[in-house]
Phi, psi and omega in degrees: 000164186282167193287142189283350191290339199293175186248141153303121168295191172274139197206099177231139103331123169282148184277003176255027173300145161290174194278349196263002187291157175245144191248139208216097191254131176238133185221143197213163150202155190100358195278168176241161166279005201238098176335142146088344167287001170291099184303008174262355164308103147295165178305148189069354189308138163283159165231348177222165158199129181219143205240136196199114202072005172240127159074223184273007176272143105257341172213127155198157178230153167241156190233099155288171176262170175308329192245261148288098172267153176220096159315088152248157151163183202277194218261096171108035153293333204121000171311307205264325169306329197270324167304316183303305182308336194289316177308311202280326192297333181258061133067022160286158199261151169296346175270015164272318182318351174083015197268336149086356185242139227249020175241109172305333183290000186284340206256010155255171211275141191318134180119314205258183197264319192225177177223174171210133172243124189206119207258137192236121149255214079342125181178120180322115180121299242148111192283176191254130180249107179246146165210114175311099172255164176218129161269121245256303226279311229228352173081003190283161190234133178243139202235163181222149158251053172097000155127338188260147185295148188195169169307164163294319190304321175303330211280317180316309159301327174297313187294302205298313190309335198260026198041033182259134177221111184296314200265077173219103192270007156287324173249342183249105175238100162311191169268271193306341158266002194310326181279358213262353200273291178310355169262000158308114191286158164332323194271270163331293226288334196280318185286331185286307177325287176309302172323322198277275153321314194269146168327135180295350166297342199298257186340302174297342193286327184268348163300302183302337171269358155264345132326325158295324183299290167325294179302350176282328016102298190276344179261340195289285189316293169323304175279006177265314186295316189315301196296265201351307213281338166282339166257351136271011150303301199283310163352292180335290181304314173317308181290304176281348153324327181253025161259315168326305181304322226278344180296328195274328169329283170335310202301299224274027162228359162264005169291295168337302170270010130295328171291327180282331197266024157298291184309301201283329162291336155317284165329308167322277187307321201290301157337324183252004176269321201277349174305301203287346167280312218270312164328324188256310191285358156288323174300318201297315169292326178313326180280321169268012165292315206260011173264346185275331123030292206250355162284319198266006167261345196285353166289316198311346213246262194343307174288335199264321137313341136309330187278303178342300196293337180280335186277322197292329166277354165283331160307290198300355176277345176280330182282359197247300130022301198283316200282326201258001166264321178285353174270316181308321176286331164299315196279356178272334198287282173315356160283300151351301187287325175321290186315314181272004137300306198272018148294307167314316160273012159265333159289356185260339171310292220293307192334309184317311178305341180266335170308310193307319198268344175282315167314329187274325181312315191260021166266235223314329163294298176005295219302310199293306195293346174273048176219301186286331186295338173259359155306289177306339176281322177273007181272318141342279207303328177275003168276328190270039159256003175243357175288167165268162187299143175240012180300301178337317179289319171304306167298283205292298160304016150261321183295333195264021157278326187284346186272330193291320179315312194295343188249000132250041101349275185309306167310301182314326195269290191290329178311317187284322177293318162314294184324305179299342171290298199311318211281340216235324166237052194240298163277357158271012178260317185269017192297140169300245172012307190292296195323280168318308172307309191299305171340280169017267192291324185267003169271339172280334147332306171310312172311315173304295229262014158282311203273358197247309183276348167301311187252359169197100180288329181310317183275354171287313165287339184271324162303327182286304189305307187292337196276006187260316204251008198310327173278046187256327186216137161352295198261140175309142167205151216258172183261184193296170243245314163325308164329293185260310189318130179219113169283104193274042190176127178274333183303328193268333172344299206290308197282338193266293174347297194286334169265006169227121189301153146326304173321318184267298191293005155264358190275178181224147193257143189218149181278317172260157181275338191252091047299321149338288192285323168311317167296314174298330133003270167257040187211338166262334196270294168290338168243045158041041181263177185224121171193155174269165189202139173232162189223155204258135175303146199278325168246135178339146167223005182318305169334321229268171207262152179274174160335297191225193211269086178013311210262353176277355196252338168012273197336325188278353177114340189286134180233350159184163185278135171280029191253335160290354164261017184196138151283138119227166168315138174351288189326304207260347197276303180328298179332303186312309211278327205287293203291308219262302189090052180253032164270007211218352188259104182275136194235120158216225183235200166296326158324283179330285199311309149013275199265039193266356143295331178268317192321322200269341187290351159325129174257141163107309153019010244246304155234139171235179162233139149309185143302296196244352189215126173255130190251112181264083162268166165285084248200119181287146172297304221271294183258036201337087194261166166229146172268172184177137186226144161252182177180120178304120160316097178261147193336117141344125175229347165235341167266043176268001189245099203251135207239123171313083197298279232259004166280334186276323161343287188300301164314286162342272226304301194311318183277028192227322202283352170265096077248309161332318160290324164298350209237313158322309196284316181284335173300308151279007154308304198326307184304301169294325176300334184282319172308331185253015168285326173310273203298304182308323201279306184311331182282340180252017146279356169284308193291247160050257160345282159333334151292304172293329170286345184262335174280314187305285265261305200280351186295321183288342184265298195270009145281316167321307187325286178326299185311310171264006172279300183329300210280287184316304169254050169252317176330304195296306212282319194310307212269314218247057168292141183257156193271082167323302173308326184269350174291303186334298211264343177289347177297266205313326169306324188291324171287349201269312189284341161286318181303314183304324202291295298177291179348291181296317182284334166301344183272303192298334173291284199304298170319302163307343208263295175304315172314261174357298185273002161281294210317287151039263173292321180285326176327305189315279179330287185311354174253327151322267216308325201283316183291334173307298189319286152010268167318322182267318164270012170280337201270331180298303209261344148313306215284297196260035214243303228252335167308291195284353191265290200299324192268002168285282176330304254231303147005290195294305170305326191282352198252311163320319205284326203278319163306322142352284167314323184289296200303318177288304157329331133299319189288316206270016225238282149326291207284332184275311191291315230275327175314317194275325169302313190290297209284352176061049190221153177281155191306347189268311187329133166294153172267128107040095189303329165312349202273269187305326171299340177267175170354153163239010196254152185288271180346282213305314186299319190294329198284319185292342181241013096341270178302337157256317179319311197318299187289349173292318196282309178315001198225056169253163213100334209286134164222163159335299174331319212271329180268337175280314198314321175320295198306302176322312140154111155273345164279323180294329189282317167317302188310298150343312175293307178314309212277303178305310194278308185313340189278321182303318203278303171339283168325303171324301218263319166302323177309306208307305197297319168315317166294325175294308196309312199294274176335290183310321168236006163280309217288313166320288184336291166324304174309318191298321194309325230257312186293301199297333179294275181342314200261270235308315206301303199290339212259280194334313210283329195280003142234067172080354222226150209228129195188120192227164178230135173208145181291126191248117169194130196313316214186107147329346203218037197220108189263356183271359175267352205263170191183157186265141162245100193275129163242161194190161193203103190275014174214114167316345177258018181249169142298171137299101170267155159303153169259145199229158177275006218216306187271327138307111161333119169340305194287327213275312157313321165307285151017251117058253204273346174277324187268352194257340153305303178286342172282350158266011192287300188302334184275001198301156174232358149270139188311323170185178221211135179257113155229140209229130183038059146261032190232026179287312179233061185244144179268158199306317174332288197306307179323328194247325150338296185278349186275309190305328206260345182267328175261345169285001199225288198291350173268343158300149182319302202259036172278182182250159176296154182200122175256117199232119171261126200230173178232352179201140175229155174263182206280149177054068148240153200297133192253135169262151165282333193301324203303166154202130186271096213255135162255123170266095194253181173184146174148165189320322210229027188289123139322137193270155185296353190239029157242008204273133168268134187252323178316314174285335177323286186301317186290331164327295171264010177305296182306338170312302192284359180262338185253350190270000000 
């Protein structure tokens, strides 16, 4: 502590305070008494801060110093009340304070209507006095300027002139973002830096180079669409120029065939007017060819229709001739067929006969070979009349037959009771119901480690990983904590979920600490995952009893504690009860919210539940007074899914203790099937025996048997011999009666056979006489053929010629209306000189518009449009060229500014890294310890990627890691994040930089490190005001004079401030230390 020598600053109370108010006694030394004449006090410094009605104030003012404030006392004294005053009196929103909750009106103090807050800063001219009323009732803020009322936006502008930024955790760090400053990326941390450090232009230069940057970007992109789109326009044109051609190319070959198809109907009539002259004076010779013709043919035509009238009745006598030979040849063909049936049925006769005789034959061996068989049986029947009886032997394997049935019987009866147990409890292992339930329970698991891989894959890859290795480690070790926790009521999730962080219900819990590091080994260091991991107080705490007793707290509404609403495994249930208290945690109803006034008045008390809320109290060393902060029970989002852990036990168990019987029960079939495989086999060498002694015992009776069946039947084959001879002669009757048969019809053949060949003979003659005939009008029809050909011919033309004519007359008739309808000319009208200059020939014309349609048909597609389109544009690609070089040049004059920009804000930028390096590197090195700062970015030209990357490394056996929420230890982040403050402490560019209990989870080493480099940095002349709120320091440590030290105190037994003496105080204790 400072020196009894020191001057006391102004340090007052209103005197109408309570005994229970907290009082903030300041000791500075070398100060003057007159606020703002110190000259080391920067533009913006506090210089007062008074609090009334707020938070654990009711009335107080504190005098910080220009330099190193060091805020101590013990824990819900109020410390963290004066960081809150600091935020909301500079116009901060409450969620930088980390409290999350937007009703300003919680921060005044229980009781009252209102609060009030009023901050006096520094400031050249004149100091700025801002002041904060907070109204309870409407959650509203009445805000002063210097005594006059004004918006937040004033003050809020007012705060920024003076470069102060609360929500910049490089210059403002609640107790509650102290973890959130390492989870900042690289990026936030470089924009918070700048904001903190750097010239104010600094921060705008790099907003204005990602705003160039975009726009360069957005010009890029434009002038890439311009160029596109103008080099497929001229693509386009190109391609239709040479449609353009083809089209006018096109025009001028359909005039053309618009001039020929003009042309050709002319051509047509004439050709065919001069066709219909040459047609007519042709018929005219043809008619007088063929009269002369038809004089000189007409004796030879007489005779030869004479010969004609003589041939037609001699034809029809051949034909009657013919007709009466082909029935005759008919009726022989059929007679023909008669005989060679009754060949055949003299041939099925003989057959019959030879079967008869074939039949007798092997009836008589029959006879012979049954004559020895019954020899040979009685030569049999006397040997086997000398062996001895075997009945005896037959009674003794019958009796030890019946005993082997009664003893697999007996198997068959327990093998069936078995089966029936097994079928019984086969379905009572495989029951739809057991079956389904079990599903369940592992399907709603499956569902936890679904909503587990959604919201942290990393731990989701770490679980897959321990369940492959799990024989890796020693110790129980449990999967996260979401996972084995069973809410046994889902109505209750939201109370255990809301008392336990996520960080700890994603951990995996371990029994031993080196199964901990091994798994942190390999799963944070070799597969880079971020996960948590814990290890269970080495003696059980599952166990342990709460403070009081369930049933004294009813009356409040509390109906169990929360460690009675979840199952989990020894291990983690220990943790919950060690770290959490939720053996200790009272759960209550609507009742409670009620009486939570009387409720909190509770002594043992520390944290409850509501319905709807959690309530945390505080309770002062000093007055014991309590403090309370509430906050809403919010919805459950990972235990709502709750699985009965003993009820799926009790299943399981029930489905191993059946298959354990099943697996007994098969063992003994097993065991029977083999006994009655034994006893089947001895049955069937008895039934065996028993055959062969019943075959001996029965042979002499069935030979005899034999022996007279055989004899009946040689007897039956003896009586039924068959009579050859009588076959014989009904055979030769049966041939005699076919033959006569065969007779008639052979009489009847021949006569038809004689008809056929007089018929015959008269064809012949009448086809002689015919051929004579024949022969004289072929010589007839020689004689005039070339005569009658030539008056054919001459005939056939007079009649073509005539139609011929007919035919043109009409045609050139047509062809003359149709010429003149095309050419659109009247009967007087001249025909058209364009017309009679071309060809005159039809062939030529056709040919000439054959070749032009042809080249006309090569140019399809083409239309008019094509020729507007063009035109069209060739005006956009002009327009398009301008429009491309105005963008282009625009793109240019942006690059340039970028560049001016870039200069104007990387080099200044590098230096402040280089200066922040330089302090962070040397602050690491005086402990012992290693730590650099550098500006980090992927791509030079990307100014929103760039960010400062801090790395460090507190073990000679490590590397430089990033700092991280994941890979640094709660203290070594603190560490950390305390030097990388002090290392902007000398650049600063804010009036002054707040931290409040970062030094909570520092081991004493780091701790009096880091306390010696915050007062050697923060006590210099040319540093900032700095405030560091600590609730405990440790002992004989180095002190400054610059420094100044607010002791908070609070209790029951408080001086009121305007009694507190600090001189008697020290002598008070000198003399203590004089009498110890």
């Amino acid at each position: 502590m400072a020196t009894s020598t020191k001057k006391r600053r102004q340090s007052h109370l209103n005197a109408g305070s309570q005994t229970s108010n907290s009082a903030a006694s300041m000791f500075s030394g070398g100060q003057t008494d007159q606020l703002g004449v110190d000259g080391r006090f920067v533009e913006g410094s506090i210089l007062r801060i008074t609090m009334k009605n707020f938070l654990t104030y009711d009335y107080s003012v504190l005098y910080p110093g220009p330099n190193l404030n060091m805020i101590v006392g013990a824990n819900g004294t109020g410390k963290s009340s004066i960081v809150c005053a600091i935020c909301l009196g500079l116009a901060g929103k409450t969620a930088i304070l980390g409290r999350g909750d937007k009703v300003i009106g919680l921060y005044v103090k229980r009781g009252c209507s209102k609060g009030f807050i009023e901050i006096e800063l520094f400031k050249t001219g004149g100091n700025l006095v801002i002041n904060r009323e907070i109204h309870v009732e409407n959650n509203q803020s009445l805000w002063m300027l210097n005594g006059r009322h004004c918006n937040q936006k004033s003050v809020e502008e007012e705060v920024k002139a003076l470069h102060i930024q609360v929500n910049n955790l490089c210059q403002f760090l609640p107790q509650e973002k102290v973890g959130e400053f390492a989870k900042m990326s690289k990026i936030e941390l470089l924009e918070a830096t700048e904001k903190s450090v750097g010239p104010p232009e600094m921060y705008e230069y790099h907003c204005e180079l990602k705003n160039f940057r975009n726009k360069e970007r957005e010009l890029e992109n434009v002038v890439k669409e311009k160029a596109s789109f103008l080099e497929k326009a001229k693509q386009r044109n190109e391609r239709n120029k040479h449609d353009v051609n083809r089209y006018y190319e096109k025009k001028r070959h359909l005039d053309v065939i618009e001039l020929l198809e003009k042309k050709k109907p002319w051509v047509e009539y004439e050709t065919t007017r001069k066709e219909f002259e040459g047609a007519k004076k042709e018929r005219d010779n043809a008619k007088k060819q063929l009269s002369a013709l038809k004089q000189a043919q007409a004796p030879m035509l007489g005779k030869i229709q004479l010969i004609d009238n003589q041939l037609k009745p001699t034809e029809a006598q051949i034909k009657a001739k013919t007709i009466a030979i082909k029935e005759a040849s008919l009726k022989c063909k059929q007679k023909q067929e008669q005989l060679d049936r009754k060949h055949k049925e003299i041939e099925d006769i003989k057959q019959t006969q030879r079967l008869k005789q074939m039949e007798e034959e092997d009836h008589q061996k029959r006879i012979s070979n049954t004559r020895r068989t019954i020899d040979d049986l009685k030569a049999e029947l006397a040997k086997v009349g000398d062996q001895p009886d075997v009945t005896p032997r037959i009674n003794a394997v019958n009796v030890e037959l019946r005993n082997i049935r009664e003893e697999r019987a007996k198997i068959e009866g327990e093998k069936a009771d078995l089966r029936r147990e097994k079928d019984n409890l086969h379905a009572e292992s495989t029951s739809e119901m057991l079956v389904r339930k079990l599903s369940d329970m592992n399907n709603m698991m499956n569902a936890k480690e679904q909503k587990l891989q959604r919201r942290h894959r990393d731990t989701h890859t770490a679980l897959h990983w321990l369940r492959q290795n799990r024989q890796l480690f020693g110790g129980n070790v449990h999967e996260p904590m979401m996972l084995v926790i069973n809410v046994r009521d889902h109505r209750f999730a939201k109370f255990v979920e809301n008392h336990i962080s996520f960080h700890d219900l994603r951990a995996f819990v371990f029994q031993r600490k080196d199964d901990m590091e091994k798994f942190m080994i390999e799963v944070r260091d070799k597969m880079n995952l971020k996960v948590n991991s814990i290890s269970a107080p080495e003696e059980s705490c599952s166990r342990r009893q709460p403070s009081r007793n369930i049933e004294s707290l009813r009356r409040f509404g509390f109906f169990t504690y929360l460690r009675e609403m979840f199952d989990a495994p020894d291990e983690v249930m220990s943790y919950l009860c060690h770290q959490y208290k939720v053996h200790d945690v009272p759960v209550g109803n609507d009742q409670t919210k009620a009486m939570i006034k009387t409720v909190i008045e509770e002594p043992y008390l520390r944290v409850l539940y509501t319905t709807e809320e959690r309530y945390t109290l505080k309770r002062s060393h000093y007055s014991n007074k309590i403090s309370t902060s509430n906050s809403a029970v919010h919805p459950s989002q990972y235990l709502t899914i709750t699985v009965d852990a003993e009820e799926k036990r009790l299943l399981e168990q029930q489905m191993k203790a059946c298959e354990v019987k099943l697996r007994e029960i098969d063992e003994r079939i097993k065991t029977l099937q083999a006994e009655a495989a034994t006893l089947d086999r001895r049955d069937n060498e008895l039934l065996a025996e028993k055959k062969h002694l019943s075959e001996v015992k029965g042979k002499k009776r069935q030979l005899e048997q034999k022996i007279s069946t055989k004899q009946d039947s040689l007897g039956q084959m003896e009586h039924s011999v068959i009579d050859l001879q009588k076959i014989e002669e009904e055979t030769k009757e049966k041939i005699a009666v076919v033959n006569s048969h065969k007779v008639s019809i052979v009489t009847v053949f021949m006569a038809q056979m004689k008809l056929r060949s007089k018929l015959t003979m008269e064809k012949v003659y009448l086809a002689l006489e015919t051929v004579g005939l024949m022969a004289e009008k072929a010589k007839l029809e020689n004689d005039c053929r070339d005569g009658a050909t030539e008056l054919k011919t001459t005939e056939q033309k007079c009649s073509r010629l005539e139609q011929r004519k007919v035919q043109l007359t009409e045609q050139c008739k047509g062809l003359l209306k149709r010429a003149m309808a095309i050419c659109k000319m009247k009967p007087d009208d001249i025909i058209p000189l364009n017309i009679t200059s071309l060809c005159t020939f039809y062939d030529e014309i056709d040919a000439m518009l054959n070749e032009e349609r042809s080249r006309a048909e090569c140019f399809t597609g083409l239309s008019e449009n094509v020729v507007d389109e063009y035109n069209r544009r060739e005006q956009e690609i002009k327009h398009l060229e301008k429009e491309l070089e105005d963008k282009s040049n625009a793109l240019n004059a942006y690059r340039q500014n970028i560049s001016e920009a870039k200069e104007r804000w990387l080099n200044p930028l590098k230096q402040l890294v280089e200066q922040i390096n330089d302090k962070f590197s040397d602050f690491f090195r005086s402990m012992q310890c290693a730590g650099e700062v550098d500006l980090h970015s992927e791509n030079e030209e990307e100014y929103d990627k760039y960010g400062i990357r801090i790395r460090v490394k507190f073990h000679s056996s490590t590397q430089l890691h990033e700092l991280t929420a994941y890979h640094q230890s709660g203290g070594e982040r603190s560490v950390s994040t305390m030097l990388y403050l002090m290392a902007l402490q000398e650049l600063n560019r804010c009036p002054f930089r707040v931290v409040d209990e970062i030094n909570q989870g520092m081991d004493p080493v780091n701790e009096r490190r880091v306390f010696d480099i915050v007062v050697r940095t923060a006590c210099k002349e040319t540093t900032s005001q700095y405030f560091f709120i600590t609730p405990k320091l440790l002992q004989n440590l180095q002190y400054a004079d610059e420094m100044t030290v607010l002791c908070v105190h609070n209790g029951s037994q408080m001086l009121p401030p305007n009694q507190w003496d600090e001189k008697a105080f020290i002598r008070r204790c000198i003399q203590r230390k004089a009498r110890a």
